[in-house]
Backbone as a ProteinNet text record, in pm:
[ID]
protein_1_A
[PRIMARY]
MTRLFTEFPKRIADITTQLTTQGIPLTAPLTPAAPPDPDDPWGSKHPAPPVDRTTLAWYTAVQMLADHHHTAIERQILAADTLLRELGVRGLAQLHSDLHHGAPIDYRFTRCPYCGGLGEDPTLPDCREVGCPPQYEFADHPHICPVCEGADYQPEWFAKKRVTERDRWLATSLGNRPGRTSWYRRMSQRFRKRR
[TERTIARY]
2419.2	2222.9	2187.2	2265.2	2239.7	2185.1	2289.4	2333.4	2194.6	2193.3	1999.7	1893.5	1873.6	1751.3	1783.6	1881	1896.6	1833.8	1917.1	1861.5	1694	1607.8	1518	1434.7	1460.3	1416.9	1464.8	1570.5	1639.1	1538.6	1481.6	1427.4	1271.6	1228.6	1117.9	1123	1201.2	1230.8	1226.2	1295.7	1286.2	1136.1	1122.5	988.5	863.6	925.9	810.3	821.6	1020.3	1008.6	951.3	972.8	881.9	762.6	683.3	541.3	530.4	607	549	605.7	726.1	733.8	647.3	621	453	330.1	337.6	225.1	122	162.3	72.5	78	-81.1	-50.8	-36.7	44.5	64.7	-13.8	-159.9	-212	-279.2	-364.1	-501.9	-560.9	-685.5	-799.9	-941.6	-984.2	-1105.1	-1169.5	-1180.3	-1299.8	-1436.8	-1563.7	-1681.2	-1733.2	-1822.7	-1901.9	-1954.2	-1950	-2026.9	-2215.5	-2293.1	-2410.8	-2451	-2560.7	-2591.7	-2637.5	-2584.4	-2628.7	-2741.6	-2859	-2948.7	-2891.3	-2828.8	-2765.8	-2684.3	-2586.6	-2445.2	-2470.4	-2487.3	-2553.9	-2423.6	-2312.5	-2205.8	-2128.2	-2136.2	-2058.3	-2042.6	-1965.9	-1879.5	-2005.3	-2045.1	-2108.8	-2030.9	-1903.7	-1826	-1717.5	-1688.8	-1584.1	-1465.1	-1346.9	-1231.1	-1110.3	-1058.8	-960.6	-864.9	-855.1	-721.6	-585.2	-505.7	-399	-257.2	-183.2	-62.1	72.4	75.1	190.5	313.4	308.1	499.9	539.1	515.9	508.5	619.2	666.7	779.5	693.2	541.7	452.7	440.3	411.7	346.5	476.1	595.9	697.3	757.2	728.6	793.4	706	552.6	450.1	467.2	452.7	468.3	612.6	754.1	859.8	813.9	782.4	789.6	716.9	588.8	528.4	567.3	629.4	707.2	829.3	884.5	985.6	964.5	870.1	802.1	771.9	702.2	592.4	692.1	786.6	917.6	832.6	783	719.2	717.3	748.2	740	648.2	684.4	651.7	480.9	505.5	356.9	170.3	258.9	182.6	109.5	211.9	176.5	98.7	67.2	10.2	-95.4	-229.1	-321.7	-315.4	-239.6	-239.9	-196.8	-90.6	-36.4	-153.2	-194.5	-296.4	-427.3	-414.3	-536.7	-513.8	-355.8	-278.8	-331.3	-252	-254.2	-406.3	-508.8	-665.2	-698	-665.3	-697.9	-669.3	-540.6	-436.4	-316.4	-276	-239.6	-111.7	9.8	149.3	147.4	97.6	113.2	81.5	7.9	-6	114.7	179.5	312.6	357.4	350.4	409.8	286.1	162.3	125.2	112.2	162.7	173	310.5	453.3	544.3	576.1	402	411	349.8	261.7	161.3	230.5	347.6	465.7	556.8	557.7	633.4	527.1	412.6	342.8	250.8	239.6	147.6	245.9	414.4	505.3	534.6	534.2	531.3	717.3	746.6	841.9	892.9	1031.5	1106.2	1232.8	1175.2	1232	1406.1	1400.7	1596.1	1669.3	1668.4	1653.8	1657	1550.6	1503.2	1506.8	1569.3	1564.8	1398.8	1368	1221.7	1227.5	1115.1	1138.1	1099.3	1056.9	991	1119.8	1193.1	1258.3	1446.4	1430	1581.5	1657.2	1549.7	1623.3	1666.3	1628.1	1718.7	1576.4	1455.7	1378.9	1327.3	1363.8	1318.9	1182.5	1087.9	1012.9	1133.3	1111.6	1231.6	1172.7	1016.6	994.7	1022	1084.4	1077.2	951	866.7	708.5	757.4	700.2	733.5	661.8	630.2	551.6	374.9	379.6	201.9	181.5	224	174.1	144.4	226.3	240.9	127.1	135.6	80.7	112.8	240.1	303.7	260.8	305.6	220.6	320.3	223.3	316.8	468.2	445.7	594.2	721.2	672.5	791.2	803.7	764.3	769	898.9	969.4	1080.5	1188	1170.3	1281.2	1303.4	1408.2	1472.2	1423.4	1361	1320.4	1298.6	1347.5	1308.7	1156	1089.7	967.3	992.6	943.2	949.1	883.7	944.5	879	761.8	654.2	501.9	513.6	599.4	587.3	648.7	810.5	867	851.7	811.1	796	926.6	1017.9	1136.3	1252.5	1196.3	1302.3	1443	1481.6	1671.5	1709.4	1717.4	1825	1963.2	1990.2	2124.5	2108.2	2133.5	2128.9	2242.2	2339.7	2488.8	2464	2417.5	2440.1	2278.3	2183.5	2107.5	2057.3	2152.4	2177.9	2300.2	2338.1	2500	2386.8	2298.6	2220.3	2116.3	2066	1952.9	2019.2	2141.1	2222.4	2273.2	2324.9	2335.3	2202.6	2136.7	1986.2	1949.9	1986.7	1927.3	2066.3	2125.5	2212.7	2240.8	2215.8	2178.3	2032.1	1909.6	1813.2	1860.4	1928.6	1932.7	2044.3	2129.8	2210.4	2113.2	2040.6	1930.7	1870.7	1786.2	1701	1763.1	1924.5	1946.4	2013	2058.3	2062.4	1994.6	1845.7	1731.1	1741.8	1716.7	1612.6	1746.5	1823.8	1968.5	1878.5	1761.5	1702	1717.5	1681.2	1632.3	1805.1	1902.8	2011.4	2068.7	2032.4	2064	1997.7	1859.6	1782.5	1823.9	1873.2	1907.7	2071.8	2119.8	2266	2262.6	2167.5	2105.6	2041.8	1955	1895.3	2014	2127.1	2190.1	2311.1	2349.5	2368	2339	2190.7	2112.3	2108.7	2095.3	2096.9	2263.8	2339.9	2495.4	2493.8	2447.2	2499.4	2411.8	2305.4	2247.8	2292	2390.8	2459.7	2570.5
-2064	-2048.7	-2174.6	-2239.8	-2356.9	-2308.4	-2249.8	-2145.5	-2078	-2020.5	-1938.5	-2007.5	-2131.9	-2215.9	-2257.3	-2290.8	-2357.6	-2255.5	-2137.4	-2028.4	-2014.5	-2030.8	-1999	-2080.3	-2171.2	-2291.1	-2263.2	-2162.1	-2128.3	-1996.1	-1919.8	-1754.1	-1884.4	-1933.6	-1966.1	-2030.7	-2094.2	-2204.5	-2085.1	-1958.2	-1879.2	-1792.6	-1791.6	-1660.3	-1813.9	-1917.5	-2036.8	-2038.5	-2035.9	-2056.3	-1962.5	-1842.3	-1717.4	-1677.3	-1733	-1783.9	-1868	-1992.9	-2118.8	-2053.8	-1977	-1925.4	-1853.5	-1742.6	-1632	-1725.1	-1833.3	-1922.5	-1902	-1824.2	-1779	-1897.4	-1941	-2063.4	-2042.9	-2193.4	-2150.3	-2164.4	-2220.1	-2186.2	-2071.9	-1967.4	-1900.1	-1990	-1996.4	-2050.6	-1961.3	-2014	-2014.4	-1940.9	-1775.4	-1742.1	-1782.8	-1747.4	-1776.2	-1665.9	-1722.2	-1672.7	-1532	-1391.4	-1287.8	-1351.8	-1300.7	-1283.5	-1229.4	-1321	-1242.2	-1080.5	-1035.9	-871.5	-851.9	-821	-743.7	-633.9	-540.8	-450.3	-467.9	-580.9	-634.8	-737.3	-759.6	-867.1	-941.9	-898	-901.5	-951.9	-956.7	-996.5	-1174	-1172.8	-1325.9	-1378.6	-1505.9	-1622	-1720.8	-1725.9	-1835.4	-1783.7	-1889.5	-1860.9	-1847	-1801.9	-1778.3	-1866.2	-1935.5	-2047.6	-2052	-2131.9	-2140.2	-2060	-1996	-1954.1	-2060.9	-2138.4	-2145.9	-2094.9	-2052.8	-1947.6	-1983.9	-2073.5	-2161.2	-2164.6	-2093.7	-2075.1	-2006.2	-1977.7	-1875.3	-1727.2	-1743.1	-1608.7	-1590.1	-1655.7	-1611.3	-1532.8	-1609.6	-1532.9	-1380.3	-1389.3	-1298.6	-1150.2	-1182.2	-1042.4	-1027.7	-1107.1	-1053	-980.4	-1026	-924.8	-820.3	-809	-661.5	-582.3	-647.1	-521.2	-516.8	-561.6	-604.9	-447.5	-484.8	-396.4	-235.3	-229.2	-131.9	-43.8	-105.4	-20.2	9.3	-43.4	-96.5	-138.4	-220.1	-310.3	-447.5	-496	-637.3	-718.5	-842.4	-923.9	-946.6	-958.9	-1063.7	-926.6	-772	-680.7	-685.1	-761.7	-769.2	-878.1	-990.1	-1098.1	-1111.1	-1064.6	-1037	-972.7	-881	-823.4	-916.5	-1025.7	-1103.8	-1220.1	-1262.7	-1354.8	-1311.3	-1163.1	-1129.7	-1110	-1105.9	-1043.8	-1190.6	-1295.6	-1399.7	-1500.8	-1473.6	-1556.1	-1444.9	-1328.1	-1300	-1244.3	-1238.9	-1270	-1366.1	-1430.1	-1529.4	-1483.5	-1604	-1548	-1438.2	-1409.3	-1288.8	-1174.9	-1161.1	-1038	-979	-1032.1	-969.9	-943.5	-897.9	-826.4	-705.5	-690.2	-589.4	-511.2	-602.1	-521.5	-478.4	-482.8	-462.8	-314.7	-349.7	-194.2	-77.5	-139.5	-62.7	15.6	-108.1	-29.4	80.1	100.7	189.6	313	307.4	422.1	388.6	289.9	251.3	264.5	269.8	327.6	136.9	135.2	50.1	-67.9	-178.2	-222.5	-247.8	-200.1	-259.6	-366.3	-512.5	-668.7	-648	-596.6	-604.5	-507.4	-425.4	-319	-317	-352	-402.8	-506.3	-574.7	-754	-785.8	-903.3	-938	-1060.1	-957.3	-972.7	-1134.1	-1214.8	-1385	-1461.6	-1417.2	-1528.9	-1462.5	-1352.3	-1266.9	-1252.1	-1198.8	-1192.4	-1312.1	-1419.1	-1542.9	-1540.4	-1490.7	-1520.3	-1715.2	-1755	-1892.3	-1883.1	-1989.3	-2015	-2070	-2043.2	-2047.8	-2170	-2204.3	-2329.3	-2458.3	-2427.4	-2517.4	-2684.3	-2626.8	-2701.2	-2821.7	-2871.2	-2995.5	-2962.7	-3011.5	-2979.3	-3005.9	-3083.8	-3104.9	-2990.1	-2916.1	-2856.3	-2666.8	-2686.1	-2565.6	-2592.4	-2680	-2719.8	-2700.8	-2768.5	-2734.6	-2836.9	-2810.4	-2970.5	-3043.8	-3199.3	-3339.9	-3342	-3252	-3274.3	-3214.6	-3146.1	-3056.8	-3141	-3235.3	-3280	-3412.8	-3437.3	-3471.9	-3408.7	-3264.9	-3201.4	-3088.2	-3073.7	-3026.2	-2829	-2788.5	-2636.6	-2578.9	-2488	-2406.9	-2340.7	-2313.2	-2216.2	-2090.1	-2066.8	-1884.4	-1835.7	-1708.6	-1678.9	-1630.8	-1626.9	-1556.5	-1433.6	-1391.7	-1230.3	-1159.3	-1162.4	-1084.3	-1171.3	-1237.6	-1322.8	-1362.6	-1396	-1412.4	-1291.3	-1193.4	-1067.7	-1101.6	-1091.2	-1138.7	-969.8	-1001.1	-894	-894	-738.9	-723.1	-549.6	-508.4	-362.7	-328.9	-360	-280	-331.3	-404.1	-406.2	-320.6	-359.7	-274.9	-137.9	-95.8	60.1	122.8	41.6	95	80.2	0	-22.2	93.5	141.9	223.8	365.1	377.7	495.1	505.9	431.3	470.6	464	373.7	441.3	581.8	588.4	786.8	845	829.7	905.2	916.9	776.1	804.9	890	878	952.1	1073.6	1106.5	1275.2	1314.5	1226.2	1262	1316.4	1204.2	1232.3	1305.3	1335.9	1453.7	1577	1612	1703.5	1708.9	1621.9	1574.1	1639.6	1649.7	1655.5	1740.5	1840.1	1962.3	2051.6	2133.1	2217.8	2344.8	2371.8	2496.9	2476.8	2375.7	2300.1	2306.4	2288.9	2246.7	2366.4	2439.1	2547.8	2551.4	2552.2	2588	2399.5	2309.5	2184.2	2270.4	2327.7	2405.4	2444.5	2540	2622.5	2553.3	2473.1	2379.2	2325	2213.8	2137.9	2268.8	2346.9	2441.3	2470.2	2537.4	2587.7	2437.5	2315.5	2237.5	2212.8	2251.7	2233.1	2324.5	2417.8	2536.6	2480.1	2476.4	2465.2	2290.7	2279.7	2167.5	2280.9
26.8	-8.7	155.1	129.5	248	330.1	380.8	530.3	551.5	486.4	438.3	489	444.5	414.5	579.7	631.5	753.6	913.7	855.4	954.6	989.4	871.3	868.8	954.5	999.5	1101.4	1277.7	1240.1	1346	1419.8	1318	1356.9	1342.8	1383.7	1378.4	1500.4	1550.1	1644	1799.3	1776	1854.6	1867.9	1787.4	1822.4	1922.5	1823.6	1887.9	2055.3	2106.8	2218.5	2358.7	2261.1	2299.3	2322.2	2236.5	2234.3	2391.7	2327.3	2463	2649.3	2623.1	2747	2805.8	2734.9	2753.5	2749.9	2728.9	2790.1	2658.7	2538.2	2383.8	2302.5	2311.1	2184.7	2059.9	2027.5	1896.7	1762.3	1850.8	1668.8	1725.6	1633.8	1702.9	1689.6	1803.4	1761.3	1684.5	1661.8	1541.7	1619.2	1537.2	1571	1540.8	1611.1	1568.3	1511.7	1389.1	1321.9	1359.8	1251	1321	1324	1400.6	1346.1	1216.8	1182.2	1033.1	1045.3	941.7	979	822.4	844.6	766.7	661.4	743.6	669.2	538.8	653.2	601.9	454.4	356.9	289.1	260.9	238.7	189.1	328.2	449.8	561.3	579.9	610.1	651	728.3	682.5	773.2	821.8	818.9	808.3	923.7	1029	1094	1047.8	1104.8	1098.7	1100.8	1027.5	1009.3	1136	1194.3	1274.9	1200.8	1233.6	1181.1	1258.4	1180.7	1273.5	1265.1	1427.2	1428.8	1441.7	1406	1355.3	1254.6	1122.6	981.1	1022.7	902.4	836.5	803.3	763.8	699.5	771.1	899.7	1011.4	1121.8	1136.8	1163.3	1140.6	984.9	906.3	960.2	958.6	935.9	1062	1175.1	1348.6	1348.5	1245.1	1302.3	1242.5	1097.8	1061.1	1106.4	1164.7	1289.8	1353.3	1452.9	1562.6	1532.6	1409	1413.8	1370.7	1299.2	1227.4	1405.3	1456.5	1534.8	1655.1	1690.7	1806.6	1935.9	1918.6	1977.6	2001.5	2138.9	2190.3	2075.4	2082.7	1926.3	2009.1	2135.6	2171.1	2173.8	2134	2148	1929.7	1866.2	1728.9	1688.8	1791.4	1751.8	1685.1	1699.1	1673.3	1513.2	1504.5	1386.4	1281.7	1296.6	1221.6	1182.5	1324.8	1265.6	1173.1	1173.3	1093.1	975	961.3	802.2	724.7	808.7	734	728.9	872.9	765.5	620.4	625.8	529.1	417.4	410.7	276	246.2	332.8	321.9	351.9	273.6	220.5	132.5	28.4	-36.7	38.1	108.2	198.7	241.5	263.6	307.9	260.6	121.1	-2.5	66.2	93.5	66.7	249.2	294.9	457.3	441.4	326.1	343.3	313.6	177.4	103.9	214.4	263.8	405.2	463.4	545.8	612	579.6	475.2	352.3	283.6	385.5	339.4	199.6	172.1	38.6	-77.9	-53.3	-186.8	-221.5	-392.6	-409.7	-354.1	-353.6	-300.1	-419.9	-465.5	-556	-520.9	-558.7	-445.5	-548.2	-597.9	-677.5	-630.5	-551.7	-440.1	-295.9	-272.5	-74.5	-56.6	24.4	28	69.9	39.2	49.7	180.7	291.5	446.1	432.9	325.1	373	282.9	203.8	146.4	174.1	208.4	244.4	123.3	-21.5	-114.2	-179	-139.4	-268.4	-330.1	-336.3	-470.1	-480.3	-428.6	-390.1	-273.5	-259.1	-198.4	-24.7	57.8	133.6	226.4	218	300.4	184	65.2	-63	-25.7	-65.9	-126.9	-230.2	-238.7	-305.9	-388.3	-538.7	-668.8	-638	-534.7	-483.9	-435.6	-396.5	-243.8	-323.7	-430.7	-531.2	-641.6	-669.4	-779.6	-895.6	-935.9	-1047.4	-1184	-1274.5	-1357	-1374.9	-1418.8	-1352.6	-1478.2	-1565.4	-1634	-1526.1	-1444.9	-1378.2	-1231.5	-1217.4	-1074.8	-1078.4	-1144.5	-1150.4	-1203.4	-1263.6	-1241.5	-1126.7	-1123.6	-992.5	-1058.2	-1010	-1041.1	-898.8	-891.8	-762.7	-799.4	-664.8	-654.9	-626.9	-689.8	-672.8	-501.8	-479.6	-381.7	-411.6	-307.4	-335.2	-282.6	-221.5	-170.7	-323.7	-333.9	-441.3	-559.1	-559.4	-678.9	-763.1	-741.5	-805.7	-811.8	-755.2	-776.6	-752	-834.1	-835.7	-750.7	-667.1	-542.3	-601	-598.8	-671.6	-667.1	-602.6	-545.3	-624.8	-603.7	-702.9	-872.1	-859.5	-1039.6	-1104.7	-1030.3	-1112.8	-1048.3	-961.8	-974.3	-1068.5	-1028	-1197	-1313.5	-1337.1	-1501.9	-1506.2	-1367	-1365.4	-1433.3	-1354.2	-1388.7	-1531.9	-1533	-1742.3	-1807.1	-1763.6	-1836	-1861	-1720.7	-1674.4	-1717.1	-1763.2	-1831.9	-1966.9	-2030.4	-2163.4	-2247.2	-2106.7	-2133.7	-2152.5	-2068.1	-2023.2	-2117.7	-2144.4	-2319.6	-2478.9	-2465	-2574.3	-2548.7	-2459.4	-2460.6	-2409.9	-2425.7	-2448	-2558.1	-2686.5	-2768.9	-2856.8	-2852.8	-2914.9	-2942.3	-2792.4	-2749.8	-2699.7	-2816.5	-2746.3	-2686.4	-2734.4	-2663.9	-2482.4	-2469.7	-2306.7	-2204.6	-2339.9	-2250.4	-2158.2	-2203.1	-2130.4	-1955	-1957.3	-1860.7	-1778.1	-1872.2	-1756.8	-1670.5	-1789	-1705	-1535.7	-1566.4	-1490.7	-1348.1	-1379.9	-1268.2	-1201.4	-1318.7	-1215.5	-1157.6	-1151.4	-1095.7	-995.7	-1022.1	-861.4	-753.1	-750.4	-717.4	-662	-681.3	-715.5	-570.6	-613.5	-470.9	-361.9	-386.7	-214.1	-142.6	-181.7	-152.5	-17.6
[MASK]
+++++++++++++++++++++++++++++++++++++++++++++++++++++++++++++++++++++++++++++++++++++++++++++++++++++++++++++++++++++++++++++++++++++++++++++++++++++++++++++++++++++++++++++++++++++++++++++++++++

């Protein structure tokens, strides 16, 4: 696990060197506030905050977008900036879902793009940054990942558990409804013939 935590700074360093060699600033500039629109009373009148492009969250967002669209990282810079400006780190979960056509992501089976399946916040924040209660400040406790919310990535264990539950449900449904047993058998035979 220590190896994974040392891997994150290396990833950030790789992206940082790519940005600096191409002359792209490491901090997204402040975008000016839009002029007030009388037709849009809910429009923002404040400038958008700058985005630090040397964070793991920004790196994760730009890498996910570049991998999904099969483009270079520099083509996805503005999209990653916008995502972190509007939604923050928790927006990575929304981005991950959007890239899968809006399907919900089960992080027990899919590796979290931010923490890599650890379930802990990979930036290792202290209790003051996270806002833990004072009684936890001296206890050695992990802070859960803000994207997968501490999901325990164990696809082998959860898959076996899910298959066992499905078999149990199927057995009880077949046992309680003897008239439908033949229908289930006919359907399973049809599916087997198609293979």
